[in-house]
Amino acid sequence: MTFREDITANPKAEAMSEELIAVFEQVRDPEIELDIYNLGLIYEVTVDEAGHCRVLMTFTDRNCGCEDTLPAELADKLQHVPGITSSKIEVTWTPVWKMTRISRLGRITLGISPR
């Protein structure tokens, strides 16, 4: 399994994509009831040779109530991935999240047209 086309990843992160995607799918946006991977909140993932994982992500809205808790939950879950020694979750608002980032599976789950 590899990352979605709209996620930038370095080779080490790509090599760990199956494990990382599994973690991303465990972290859910509590307001939308969908995981951050299928919701399209992940923009970039890098893992360096020392095992430091950096995730660049966004939220659906600047007023998201989980802006503090969701990155902390993700960082906590990443520490259990073999090969990850530390992590840093960065939030960006550029580019602005759009509904087109929701995956086909996410659209079906939310009852939105899968096209």
CSV table of C-alpha atoms in Angstrom, one decimal:
chain,number,residue,atom,x,y,z
A,1,MET,CA,0.0,0.0,0.0
A,2,THR,CA,1.3,3.4,-0.9
A,3,PHE,CA,0.2,6.9,0.1
A,4,ARG,CA,-2.6,8.8,-1.8
A,5,GLU,CA,-1.4,10.8,-4.7
A,6,ASP,CA,-2.1,14.1,-2.9
A,7,ILE,CA,0.3,13.3,0.0
A,8,THR,CA,4.0,14.1,-0.4
A,9,ALA,CA,6.3,11.6,1.2
A,10,ASN,CA,10.1,10.9,1.2
A,11,PRO,CA,11.4,7.4,0.4
A,12,LYS,CA,11.7,6.3,4.0
A,13,ALA,CA,8.1,7.3,4.7
A,14,GLU,CA,7.0,5.5,1.5
A,15,ALA,CA,8.7,2.4,2.7
A,16,MET,CA,6.7,2.6,5.9
A,17,SER,CA,3.4,3.7,4.3
A,18,GLU,CA,1.4,0.7,5.3
A,19,GLU,CA,2.1,1.2,9.0
A,20,LEU,CA,1.7,4.9,8.8
A,21,ILE,CA,-1.6,4.8,6.9
A,22,ALA,CA,-2.9,2.3,9.5
A,23,VAL,CA,-2.1,4.9,12.2
A,24,PHE,CA,-3.7,7.8,10.2
A,25,GLU,CA,-6.8,5.7,9.8
A,26,GLN,CA,-7.1,5.2,13.6
A,27,VAL,CA,-7.2,9.0,14.3
A,28,ARG,CA,-10.7,10.4,13.6
A,29,ASP,CA,-12.0,13.9,13.4
A,30,PRO,CA,-14.6,13.8,16.1
A,31,GLU,CA,-16.8,16.4,14.4
A,32,ILE,CA,-17.0,14.6,11.1
A,33,GLU,CA,-16.6,11.0,12.2
A,34,LEU,CA,-14.0,10.1,9.6
A,35,ASP,CA,-10.3,9.4,9.9
A,36,ILE,CA,-7.7,12.0,9.0
A,37,TYR,CA,-6.3,9.9,6.1
A,38,ASN,CA,-9.6,9.5,4.2
A,39,LEU,CA,-10.7,13.0,5.1
A,40,GLY,CA,-7.6,14.3,3.3
A,41,LEU,CA,-6.0,16.2,6.2
A,42,ILE,CA,-2.5,14.8,5.7
A,43,TYR,CA,-0.4,16.8,3.3
A,44,GLU,CA,3.2,15.5,3.8
A,45,VAL,CA,5.0,12.8,5.7
A,46,THR,CA,8.7,12.4,6.1
A,47,VAL,CA,10.8,10.0,8.2
A,48,ASP,CA,14.5,10.6,8.5
A,49,GLU,CA,17.3,8.1,9.0
A,50,ALA,CA,17.1,8.5,12.8
A,51,GLY,CA,13.4,7.6,12.8
A,52,HIS,CA,12.0,11.1,13.3
A,53,CYS,CA,8.6,11.4,11.6
A,54,ARG,CA,7.3,14.8,10.6
A,55,VAL,CA,3.6,15.1,9.5
A,56,LEU,CA,2.3,18.2,7.9
A,57,MET,CA,-1.5,18.3,8.2
A,58,THR,CA,-4.4,20.7,8.1
A,59,PHE,CA,-8.0,20.8,9.4
A,60,THR,CA,-11.3,21.3,7.7
A,61,ASP,CA,-11.9,24.6,9.4
A,62,ARG,CA,-9.9,27.1,11.4
A,63,ASN,CA,-12.5,26.8,14.2
A,64,CYS,CA,-12.0,23.1,14.6
A,65,GLY,CA,-12.3,22.1,18.2
A,66,CYS,CA,-9.8,19.3,17.9
A,67,GLU,CA,-6.8,21.5,16.8
A,68,ASP,CA,-4.9,20.8,20.0
A,69,THR,CA,-6.0,17.2,20.8
A,70,LEU,CA,-5.9,15.6,17.3
A,71,PRO,CA,-2.2,16.3,16.7
A,72,ALA,CA,-1.3,15.0,20.2
A,73,GLU,CA,-3.3,11.9,19.6
A,74,LEU,CA,-1.5,11.3,16.3
A,75,ALA,CA,1.9,11.9,17.9
A,76,ASP,CA,1.0,9.4,20.6
A,77,LYS,CA,0.0,6.7,18.1
A,78,LEU,CA,3.1,7.3,15.9
A,79,GLN,CA,5.4,6.4,18.8
A,80,HIS,CA,4.1,2.8,18.6
A,81,VAL,CA,5.2,2.4,14.9
A,82,PRO,CA,8.3,0.3,14.6
A,83,GLY,CA,11.1,2.5,13.3
A,84,ILE,CA,9.6,5.7,14.5
A,85,THR,CA,11.7,7.2,17.4
A,86,SER,CA,10.0,10.6,17.6
A,87,SER,CA,7.4,12.7,15.8
A,88,LYS,CA,6.5,16.3,15.1
A,89,ILE,CA,3.0,17.2,13.9
A,90,GLU,CA,2.8,20.5,12.1
A,91,VAL,CA,-0.4,22.3,11.2
A,92,THR,CA,-0.7,24.4,8.1
A,93,TRP,CA,-3.6,26.4,6.6
A,94,THR,CA,-2.0,26.5,3.1
A,95,PRO,CA,-3.4,25.2,0.9
A,96,VAL,CA,-6.8,25.5,2.4
A,97,TRP,CA,-8.5,22.1,2.8
A,98,LYS,CA,-11.3,21.4,0.2
A,99,MET,CA,-13.9,18.6,0.1
A,100,THR,CA,-12.2,17.3,-3.0
A,101,ARG,CA,-9.5,15.9,-0.7
A,102,ILE,CA,-11.9,13.4,0.8
A,103,SER,CA,-11.1,9.9,-0.6
A,104,ARG,CA,-13.6,7.8,-2.4
A,105,LEU,CA,-14.0,5.6,0.7
A,106,GLY,CA,-14.5,8.7,2.8
A,107,ARG,CA,-17.1,10.0,0.5
A,108,ILE,CA,-19.0,6.7,0.6
A,109,THR,CA,-18.7,6.6,4.4
A,110,LEU,CA,-20.1,10.1,4.7
A,111,GLY,CA,-22.9,9.5,2.1
A,112,ILE,CA,-21.4,11.9,-0.4
A,113,SER,CA,-21.3,11.1,-4.2
A,114,PRO,CA,-18.1,9.0,-4.6
A,115,ARG,CA,-17.2,10.8,-7.9
